CSV table of C-alpha atoms in Angstrom, one decimal:
chain,number,residue,atom,x,y,z
A,254,UNK,CA,-54.3,12.9,32.9
A,255,UNK,CA,-52.8,9.9,31.3
A,256,UNK,CA,-53.8,11.2,27.4
A,257,UNK,CA,-52.5,14.1,28.0
A,258,UNK,CA,-48.6,12.3,29.7
A,259,UNK,CA,-49.0,9.6,26.6
A,260,UNK,CA,-49.2,12.7,24.6
A,261,UNK,CA,-45.9,14.4,25.8
A,262,UNK,CA,-44.1,11.5,25.6
A,263,UNK,CA,-44.9,10.4,21.6
A,264,UNK,CA,-44.2,14.4,21.1
A,265,UNK,CA,-40.5,13.8,23.4
A,266,UNK,CA,-39.7,10.8,21.4
A,267,UNK,CA,-40.2,11.8,18.1
A,268,UNK,CA,-38.7,14.8,19.1
A,269,UNK,CA,-35.9,13.2,20.4
A,270,UNK,CA,-36.1,10.5,17.0
A,271,UNK,CA,-35.9,13.2,14.6
A,272,UNK,CA,-33.3,15.4,16.0
A,273,UNK,CA,-30.8,11.5,16.4
A,274,UNK,CA,-31.7,11.1,12.2
A,275,UNK,CA,-30.6,14.4,11.5
A,276,UNK,CA,-27.4,14.5,13.3
A,277,UNK,CA,-24.8,14.6,11.1
A,278,UNK,CA,-21.0,13.3,12.8
A,279,UNK,CA,-18.2,16.3,12.6
A,280,UNK,CA,-16.4,13.2,11.0
A,281,UNK,CA,-19.2,12.9,8.4
A,282,UNK,CA,-18.2,12.8,4.7
A,283,UNK,CA,-21.1,14.3,2.2
A,284,UNK,CA,-19.7,11.2,-0.6
A,285,UNK,CA,-21.0,10.0,-3.9
A,286,UNK,CA,-18.9,6.7,-3.8
A,287,UNK,CA,-21.2,3.2,-2.5
A,288,UNK,CA,-17.9,2.4,-0.8
A,289,UNK,CA,-15.0,3.9,0.2
A,290,UNK,CA,-11.6,4.0,2.2
A,291,UNK,CA,-8.7,6.4,3.0
A,292,UNK,CA,-5.8,4.7,4.7
A,293,UNK,CA,-2.5,5.0,5.9
A,294,UNK,CA,0.0,2.9,4.2
A,295,UNK,CA,3.1,2.0,6.3
A,296,UNK,CA,0.6,1.1,9.6
A,297,UNK,CA,-1.9,0.6,7.2
A,298,UNK,CA,-4.4,1.8,9.5
A,299,UNK,CA,-7.8,3.5,8.1
A,300,UNK,CA,-8.8,6.7,8.6
A,301,UNK,CA,-11.9,6.7,7.3
A,302,UNK,CA,-14.6,4.4,5.4
A,303,UNK,CA,-17.8,3.6,4.1
A,304,UNK,CA,-19.3,0.2,3.4
A,305,UNK,CA,-15.3,-1.0,2.9
A,306,UNK,CA,-16.0,-4.3,2.7
A,307,UNK,CA,-18.7,-3.9,-0.4
A,308,UNK,CA,-17.4,-6.2,-2.7
A,309,UNK,CA,-17.7,-4.3,-6.4
A,310,UNK,CA,-16.0,-4.8,-9.8
A,311,UNK,CA,-12.5,-3.3,-9.5
A,312,UNK,CA,-11.8,-2.7,-13.5
A,313,UNK,CA,-8.5,-1.3,-13.6
A,314,UNK,CA,-7.0,-1.1,-10.2
A,315,UNK,CA,-6.3,-4.6,-11.0
A,316,UNK,CA,-4.0,-4.2,-12.2
A,317,UNK,CA,-2.2,-2.7,-9.3
A,318,UNK,CA,-1.6,-6.5,-8.2
A,319,UNK,CA,0.2,-7.1,-12.2
A,320,UNK,CA,2.7,-3.6,-11.2
A,321,UNK,CA,3.1,-5.4,-7.2
A,322,UNK,CA,3.9,-8.5,-8.7
A,323,UNK,CA,6.7,-6.9,-11.5
A,324,UNK,CA,8.4,-5.0,-8.8
A,325,UNK,CA,8.4,-7.8,-6.1
A,326,UNK,CA,10.4,-10.0,-8.3
A,327,UNK,CA,12.4,-7.5,-10.4
A,328,UNK,CA,13.7,-6.5,-6.8
A,329,UNK,CA,14.1,-10.2,-5.7
A,330,UNK,CA,16.6,-9.5,-9.1
A,331,UNK,CA,13.8,-13.3,-10.9
A,332,UNK,CA,14.0,-10.4,-13.5
A,333,UNK,CA,14.9,-7.4,-15.1
A,334,UNK,CA,13.7,-3.9,-16.4
A,335,UNK,CA,15.7,-4.2,-18.7
A,336,UNK,CA,14.7,-7.9,-20.3
A,337,UNK,CA,13.2,-8.0,-23.3
A,338,UNK,CA,9.4,-9.4,-23.6
A,339,UNK,CA,8.0,-11.1,-26.6
A,340,UNK,CA,5.2,-10.2,-27.2
A,341,UNK,CA,2.1,-13.9,-27.0
A,342,UNK,CA,-0.9,-13.6,-30.0
A,343,UNK,CA,-2.9,-14.2,-26.5
A,344,UNK,CA,-1.8,-10.8,-25.0
A,345,UNK,CA,-1.4,-8.8,-28.7
A,346,UNK,CA,-5.4,-9.4,-29.1
A,347,UNK,CA,-6.8,-8.2,-25.7
A,348,UNK,CA,-8.8,-5.0,-26.5
A,349,UNK,CA,-9.8,-2.0,-24.8
A,350,UNK,CA,-7.6,0.2,-23.4
A,351,UNK,CA,-3.9,-1.2,-25.2
A,352,UNK,CA,-0.9,0.0,-26.3
A,353,UNK,CA,-1.6,-2.2,-30.0
A,354,UNK,CA,1.3,-4.6,-29.1
A,355,UNK,CA,1.7,-6.7,-31.8
A,356,UNK,CA,2.7,-10.8,-31.5
A,357,UNK,CA,6.1,-11.7,-31.4
A,358,UNK,CA,6.8,-7.8,-31.1
A,359,UNK,CA,9.6,-6.9,-28.2
A,360,UNK,CA,9.5,-4.6,-26.4
A,361,UNK,CA,11.1,-4.2,-22.7
A,362,UNK,CA,10.1,-5.1,-19.3
A,363,UNK,CA,10.3,-1.4,-18.3
A,364,UNK,CA,8.2,0.2,-21.1
A,365,UNK,CA,5.9,-2.1,-20.8
A,366,UNK,CA,5.7,-1.3,-17.0
A,367,UNK,CA,5.1,2.5,-18.2
A,368,UNK,CA,2.0,1.4,-20.5
A,369,UNK,CA,0.5,-0.3,-17.2
A,370,UNK,CA,1.1,2.5,-14.7
A,371,UNK,CA,0.8,5.6,-17.2
A,372,UNK,CA,-1.5,4.0,-19.3
A,373,UNK,CA,-3.9,1.1,-18.0
A,374,UNK,CA,-2.4,-0.9,-21.1
A,375,UNK,CA,-4.0,-4.2,-20.6
A,376,UNK,CA,-1.7,-6.0,-23.4
A,377,UNK,CA,0.8,-5.1,-21.3
A,378,UNK,CA,-0.4,-6.0,-18.4
A,379,UNK,CA,-0.4,-9.8,-20.3
A,380,UNK,CA,1.9,-9.7,-21.9
A,381,UNK,CA,4.1,-8.9,-18.7
A,382,UNK,CA,1.7,-11.4,-16.7
A,383,UNK,CA,2.9,-14.4,-19.4
A,384,UNK,CA,6.3,-14.0,-19.0
A,385,UNK,CA,6.5,-13.6,-15.1
A,386,UNK,CA,5.2,-16.9,-14.9
A,387,UNK,CA,4.9,-18.0,-17.7
A,388,UNK,CA,0.7,-18.3,-18.8
A,389,UNK,CA,-1.8,-15.9,-18.0
A,390,UNK,CA,-3.6,-18.2,-16.1
A,391,UNK,CA,-0.2,-18.6,-13.5
A,392,UNK,CA,0.1,-14.6,-13.3
A,393,UNK,CA,-3.3,-15.2,-12.0
A,394,UNK,CA,-3.1,-17.7,-10.1
A,395,UNK,CA,-0.1,-15.6,-8.4
A,396,UNK,CA,-2.6,-12.6,-8.1
A,397,UNK,CA,-4.8,-14.9,-5.9
A,398,UNK,CA,-2.1,-16.1,-3.9
A,399,UNK,CA,-0.8,-13.1,-3.0
A,400,UNK,CA,-3.8,-11.7,-2.4
A,401,UNK,CA,-4.6,-14.4,0.6
A,402,UNK,CA,-0.6,-13.1,1.6
A,403,UNK,CA,-2.1,-10.0,2.2
A,404,UNK,CA,-5.2,-10.6,3.7
A,405,UNK,CA,-7.4,-9.7,0.7
A,406,UNK,CA,-10.2,-11.3,1.9
A,407,UNK,CA,-13.0,-9.6,0.4
A,408,UNK,CA,-11.3,-10.1,-3.3
A,409,UNK,CA,-10.4,-12.6,-5.8
A,410,UNK,CA,-9.7,-12.5,-9.4
A,411,UNK,CA,-10.4,-14.1,-12.8
A,412,UNK,CA,-7.8,-12.3,-15.0
A,413,UNK,CA,-5.1,-9.5,-15.2
A,414,UNK,CA,-6.7,-6.8,-16.8
A,415,UNK,CA,-10.1,-6.3,-15.2
A,416,UNK,CA,-12.5,-7.4,-17.2
A,417,UNK,CA,-15.9,-7.9,-15.7
A,418,UNK,CA,-16.5,-10.8,-14.7
A,419,UNK,CA,-18.8,-12.6,-11.3
A,420,UNK,CA,-16.2,-14.1,-10.0
A,421,UNK,CA,-13.7,-11.4,-10.5
A,422,UNK,CA,-14.2,-8.3,-7.2
A,423,UNK,CA,-12.8,-7.1,-4.4
A,424,UNK,CA,-14.1,-3.9,-2.4
A,425,UNK,CA,-12.0,-0.4,-1.1
A,426,UNK,CA,-10.9,-1.8,1.4
A,427,UNK,CA,-8.3,-3.9,-0.2
A,428,UNK,CA,-7.7,-1.7,-3.3
A,429,UNK,CA,-6.4,0.7,0.0
A,430,UNK,CA,-4.2,-1.8,1.3
A,431,UNK,CA,-2.6,-3.0,-2.0
A,432,UNK,CA,-2.0,0.5,-2.8
A,433,UNK,CA,-0.8,0.7,0.3
A,434,UNK,CA,1.9,-2.5,-0.5
A,435,UNK,CA,2.4,-1.1,-4.1
A,436,UNK,CA,3.8,2.6,-2.9
A,437,UNK,CA,5.8,0.7,-0.5
A,438,UNK,CA,8.3,0.8,-3.2
A,439,UNK,CA,7.9,4.2,-3.2
A,440,UNK,CA,9.7,6.1,-6.3
A,441,UNK,CA,9.7,2.4,-8.1
A,442,UNK,CA,5.4,2.9,-8.4
A,443,UNK,CA,5.9,6.4,-8.7
A,444,UNK,CA,8.3,7.9,-10.8
A,445,UNK,CA,5.1,6.1,-13.6
A,446,UNK,CA,2.4,6.8,-11.9
A,447,UNK,CA,3.1,9.7,-11.1
A,448,UNK,CA,3.5,11.0,-14.8
A,449,UNK,CA,0.4,12.0,-17.0
A,450,UNK,CA,1.5,11.7,-19.9
A,451,UNK,CA,5.1,9.9,-22.0
A,452,UNK,CA,5.6,7.4,-24.7
A,453,UNK,CA,6.8,2.8,-25.3
A,454,UNK,CA,7.9,3.2,-28.6
A,455,UNK,CA,9.1,6.3,-28.7
A,456,UNK,CA,12.6,6.2,-30.9
A,457,UNK,CA,10.5,4.2,-33.5
A,458,UNK,CA,7.9,4.7,-36.7
A,459,UNK,CA,5.7,3.4,-34.4
A,460,UNK,CA,5.8,5.8,-31.1
A,461,UNK,CA,2.9,5.1,-29.0
A,462,UNK,CA,1.4,8.1,-25.8
A,463,UNK,CA,0.8,6.9,-23.2
A,464,UNK,CA,-2.0,9.4,-21.8
A,465,UNK,CA,-2.6,8.9,-17.8
A,466,UNK,CA,-6.3,9.4,-16.8
A,467,UNK,CA,-5.4,10.6,-13.7
A,468,UNK,CA,-6.7,13.5,-14.3
A,469,UNK,CA,-5.7,14.7,-10.7
A,470,UNK,CA,-1.7,14.0,-10.6
A,471,UNK,CA,-1.8,17.6,-12.6
A,472,UNK,CA,-4.6,19.6,-10.3
A,473,UNK,CA,-3.8,17.9,-6.6
A,474,UNK,CA,-0.8,19.2,-4.6
A,475,UNK,CA,1.1,16.4,-3.4
A,476,UNK,CA,-1.6,13.6,-5.7
A,477,UNK,CA,1.7,11.2,-7.2
A,478,UNK,CA,-0.4,8.2,-8.0
A,479,UNK,CA,-2.0,5.8,-8.3
A,480,UNK,CA,-4.2,3.7,-10.7
A,481,UNK,CA,-7.7,4.5,-12.5
A,482,UNK,CA,-11.0,2.2,-13.2
A,483,UNK,CA,-13.8,2.1,-15.3
A,484,UNK,CA,-16.5,-0.4,-17.1
A,485,UNK,CA,-19.9,0.4,-17.6
A,486,UNK,CA,-20.1,-2.3,-14.4
A,487,UNK,CA,-17.6,-0.9,-12.2
A,488,UNK,CA,-18.0,2.3,-12.8
A,489,UNK,CA,-15.6,5.6,-12.3
A,490,UNK,CA,-13.2,3.6,-9.1
A,491,UNK,CA,-9.7,5.4,-8.6
A,492,UNK,CA,-7.3,4.1,-5.6
A,493,UNK,CA,-5.3,7.7,-5.0
A,494,UNK,CA,-2.3,8.5,-2.9
A,495,UNK,CA,-0.6,12.3,-2.1
A,496,UNK,CA,1.8,13.3,0.1
A,497,UNK,CA,2.1,16.3,2.2
A,498,UNK,CA,4.3,17.7,5.1
A,499,UNK,CA,5.6,14.0,5.5
A,500,UNK,CA,2.4,12.2,5.1
A,501,UNK,CA,1.3,10.1,2.9
A,502,UNK,CA,-2.2,8.5,2.5
A,503,UNK,CA,-3.6,6.4,-0.1
A,504,UNK,CA,-7.8,6.1,-0.6
A,505,UNK,CA,-10.4,4.0,-2.7
A,506,UNK,CA,-13.1,5.0,-4.1
A,507,UNK,CA,-15.9,3.0,-6.1
A,508,UNK,CA,-18.4,2.8,-8.1
A,509,UNK,CA,-19.1,6.5,-8.8
A,510,UNK,CA,-21.7,7.7,-11.8
A,511,UNK,CA,-19.1,10.5,-13.7
A,512,UNK,CA,-15.7,11.7,-13.4
A,513,UNK,CA,-16.7,14.8,-11.8
A,514,UNK,CA,-17.6,12.6,-8.5
A,515,UNK,CA,-14.8,10.0,-8.5
A,516,UNK,CA,-12.4,13.1,-8.6
A,517,UNK,CA,-14.7,15.3,-5.4
A,518,UNK,CA,-14.8,12.3,-3.3
A,519,UNK,CA,-11.3,11.4,-3.8
A,520,UNK,CA,-10.1,14.9,-3.3
A,521,UNK,CA,-12.8,14.9,0.6
A,522,UNK,CA,-11.0,11.8,1.6
A,523,UNK,CA,-7.7,12.6,1.3
A,524,UNK,CA,-8.3,16.5,2.0
A,525,UNK,CA,-9.5,14.7,5.4
A,526,UNK,CA,-6.8,12.7,6.1
A,527,UNK,CA,-4.4,15.4,5.8
A,528,UNK,CA,-6.1,17.2,8.4
A,529,UNK,CA,-6.5,14.7,10.7
A,530,UNK,CA,-2.6,13.5,10.8
A,531,UNK,CA,1.0,14.3,11.3
A,532,UNK,CA,4.3,12.8,11.1
A,533,UNK,CA,7.2,13.4,13.3
A,534,UNK,CA,10.9,11.7,13.1
A,535,UNK,CA,11.9,9.6,15.4
A,536,UNK,CA,15.9,8.0,14.5
A,537,UNK,CA,17.6,8.7,11.6
A,538,UNK,CA,19.3,6.6,9.2
A,539,UNK,CA,22.5,5.8,11.2
A,540,UNK,CA,20.6,6.2,14.7
A,541,UNK,CA,21.3,3.6,17.2
A,542,UNK,CA,17.8,2.8,17.9
A,543,UNK,CA,18.7,0.0,20.3
A,544,UNK,CA,21.8,-1.8,22.7
A,545,UNK,CA,20.9,-5.5,24.1
A,546,UNK,CA,23.6,-7.0,26.2
A,547,UNK,CA,23.9,-10.1,25.6
A,548,UNK,CA,26.6,-10.8,28.3
A,549,UNK,CA,27.1,-8.3,30.8
A,550,UNK,CA,30.2,-10.6,32.2
A,551,UNK,CA,32.1,-11.2,29.3
A,552,UNK,CA,31.1,-6.8,28.1
A,553,UNK,CA,29.2,-8.6,25.2
A,554,UNK,CA,26.8,-6.1,23.5
A,555,UNK,CA,24.9,-5.7,20.8
A,556,UNK,CA,23.9,-2.5,18.9
A,557,UNK,CA,21.8,-2.8,16.7
A,558,UNK,CA,20.0,0.4,14.2
A,559,UNK,CA,17.4,0.0,11.4
A,560,UNK,CA,19.6,1.4,8.7
A,561,UNK,CA,16.6,3.6,7.6
A,562,UNK,CA,15.4,7.1,8.8
A,563,UNK,CA,12.2,6.5,11.2
A,564,UNK,CA,8.9,8.0,10.6
A,565,UNK,CA,5.6,7.5,11.6
A,566,UNK,CA,1.8,9.2,11.5
A,567,UNK,CA,0.1,10.7,14.6
A,568,UNK,CA,-3.7,11.8,14.8
A,569,UNK,CA,-2.8,15.8,15.1
A,570,UNK,CA,-4.0,15.2,19.3
A,571,UNK,CA,-1.5,12.5,20.1
A,572,UNK,CA,1.1,13.2,22.1
A,573,UNK,CA,4.3,12.1,21.4
A,574,UNK,CA,4.7,11.4,25.2
A,575,UNK,CA,2.8,8.4,24.6
A,576,UNK,CA,4.3,6.7,21.8
A,577,UNK,CA,5.5,2.3,23.3
A,578,UNK,CA,8.8,1.3,21.4
A,579,UNK,CA,9.8,-2.1,22.1
A,580,UNK,CA,13.3,-3.4,20.3
A,581,UNK,CA,13.0,-7.1,20.0
A,582,UNK,CA,15.6,-9.5,18.9
A,583,UNK,CA,14.5,-12.6,17.0
A,584,UNK,CA,17.6,-15.1,17.0
A,585,UNK,CA,20.2,-15.9,19.3
A,586,UNK,CA,23.9,-15.6,19.4
A,587,UNK,CA,26.2,-15.7,17.2
A,588,UNK,CA,25.2,-12.3,15.5
A,589,UNK,CA,27.2,-10.9,12.0
A,590,UNK,CA,26.8,-7.1,12.1
A,591,UNK,CA,24.7,-6.3,9.0
A,592,UNK,CA,22.5,-9.3,10.0
A,593,UNK,CA,18.6,-8.5,10.1
A,594,UNK,CA,18.2,-9.3,13.7
A,595,UNK,CA,14.7,-8.4,14.5
A,596,UNK,CA,12.8,-5.7,14.8
A,597,UNK,CA,11.8,-2.2,15.9
A,598,UNK,CA,8.0,-2.4,17.0
A,599,UNK,CA,6.1,1.1,17.6
A,600,UNK,CA,2.4,1.7,18.5
A,601,UNK,CA,0.8,5.6,18.5
A,602,UNK,CA,-2.1,6.3,21.3
A,603,UNK,CA,-4.7,6.1,18.3
A,604,UNK,CA,-3.4,1.6,18.5
A,605,UNK,CA,-1.2,2.2,15.0
A,606,UNK,CA,1.5,-0.2,15.3
A,607,UNK,CA,4.5,0.3,13.1
A,608,UNK,CA,6.9,-2.4,12.4
A,609,UNK,CA,10.8,-2.0,10.9
A,610,UNK,CA,13.7,-4.4,10.8
A,611,UNK,CA,16.6,-4.5,13.4
A,612,UNK,CA,19.7,-5.0,11.6
A,613,UNK,CA,23.4,-5.6,13.9
A,614,UNK,CA,25.7,-3.1,13.7
A,615,UNK,CA,28.3,-5.3,15.5
A,616,UNK,CA,29.6,-9.3,15.7
A,617,UNK,CA,29.2,-10.6,19.1
A,618,UNK,CA,30.3,-14.4,19.1
A,619,UNK,CA,28.7,-17.0,21.0
A,620,UNK,CA,30.1,-17.9,24.1
A,621,UNK,CA,31.5,-21.5,24.9
A,622,UNK,CA,32.5,-23.3,28.0
A,623,UNK,CA,36.0,-22.1,27.9
A,624,UNK,CA,35.4,-18.6,27.5
A,625,UNK,CA,32.8,-18.7,30.8
A,626,UNK,CA,35.3,-21.0,33.0
A,627,UNK,CA,38.3,-18.1,31.9
A,628,UNK,CA,35.2,-15.3,33.1
A,629,UNK,CA,34.2,-17.0,35.9
A,630,UNK,CA,37.8,-17.6,37.1
A,631,UNK,CA,39.1,-14.1,36.2
A,632,UNK,CA,36.8,-12.7,38.6
A,633,UNK,CA,37.8,-15.3,41.2
A,634,UNK,CA,41.1,-13.6,41.7
A,635,UNK,CA,40.5,-9.8,41.2
């Protein structure tokens, strides 16, 4: 009898074990990639991942950090797209994918940026880095400093180009995160990353044809970036971004054996993201977001706005009534019209958090002792 019970229990255990091993979760994707990450770029929420923190070679996806630093410098007016860069001997010697810059050649920041964003030009990114940071070493340091600021904890850069190096590595999570920050510049980057081809030196005797290696730009609806990468050690990599029905997502796939597999995995990830997410608009650009009572007795109120349309991304099954909105003041009186005074925090049912700057729409002076005294007297005799 004991033997029979043992056999029955063994059969049950084997059967259950077999079933568990072969169950495929409804949301599990069949992917070729060693590592992937799908991210919603505003909240930085991970929608799907596979080995997202595995350290791998990024190849030319590295250049996304260089592009970010250039756009940040342009936005902060440290440099201009119209500035002319004088190409150094070092920049002209890069090799690999390039636009064949010559030593002492002059080219505008905008054209060099275009060459990197479309054609992944090694010489162009080094020329830009040297112009911004005075040397290539300083530029690489800036890249690592920004990576720390972004909490890209799986990343260390050892060059600006993406050349293979044991000390040059990242993860799909970090690249999706970097891509999410980069698309925050919107048209400034997407204008170029969405171009299938273009030219530099167009009106000269040496025009150079730029060809984008992200072939999904032509075939995938809504795709407008972002950066491919390939070396023999890195395999085929791609950080892509696409937008449909108000929803933008960023995906990273790494260490693929073919371009076809890279494209297939990217399509699967993006399709998955669009099937799960929806966009809703909470405030228009001119809407009052919150009114703060500064001193009711003095009839002093601060009216605030985000001064931009506020759209958030939800899971399709999320109930919009469960959204939590909190407006926070980060300073005390006085308030000056158009001044940054705090932030608006929006939390979705899935736990995603969206933050937006909050600006004063009116000025409020700081109450003084005489004002308080006069107000007290007014209330005593009314």
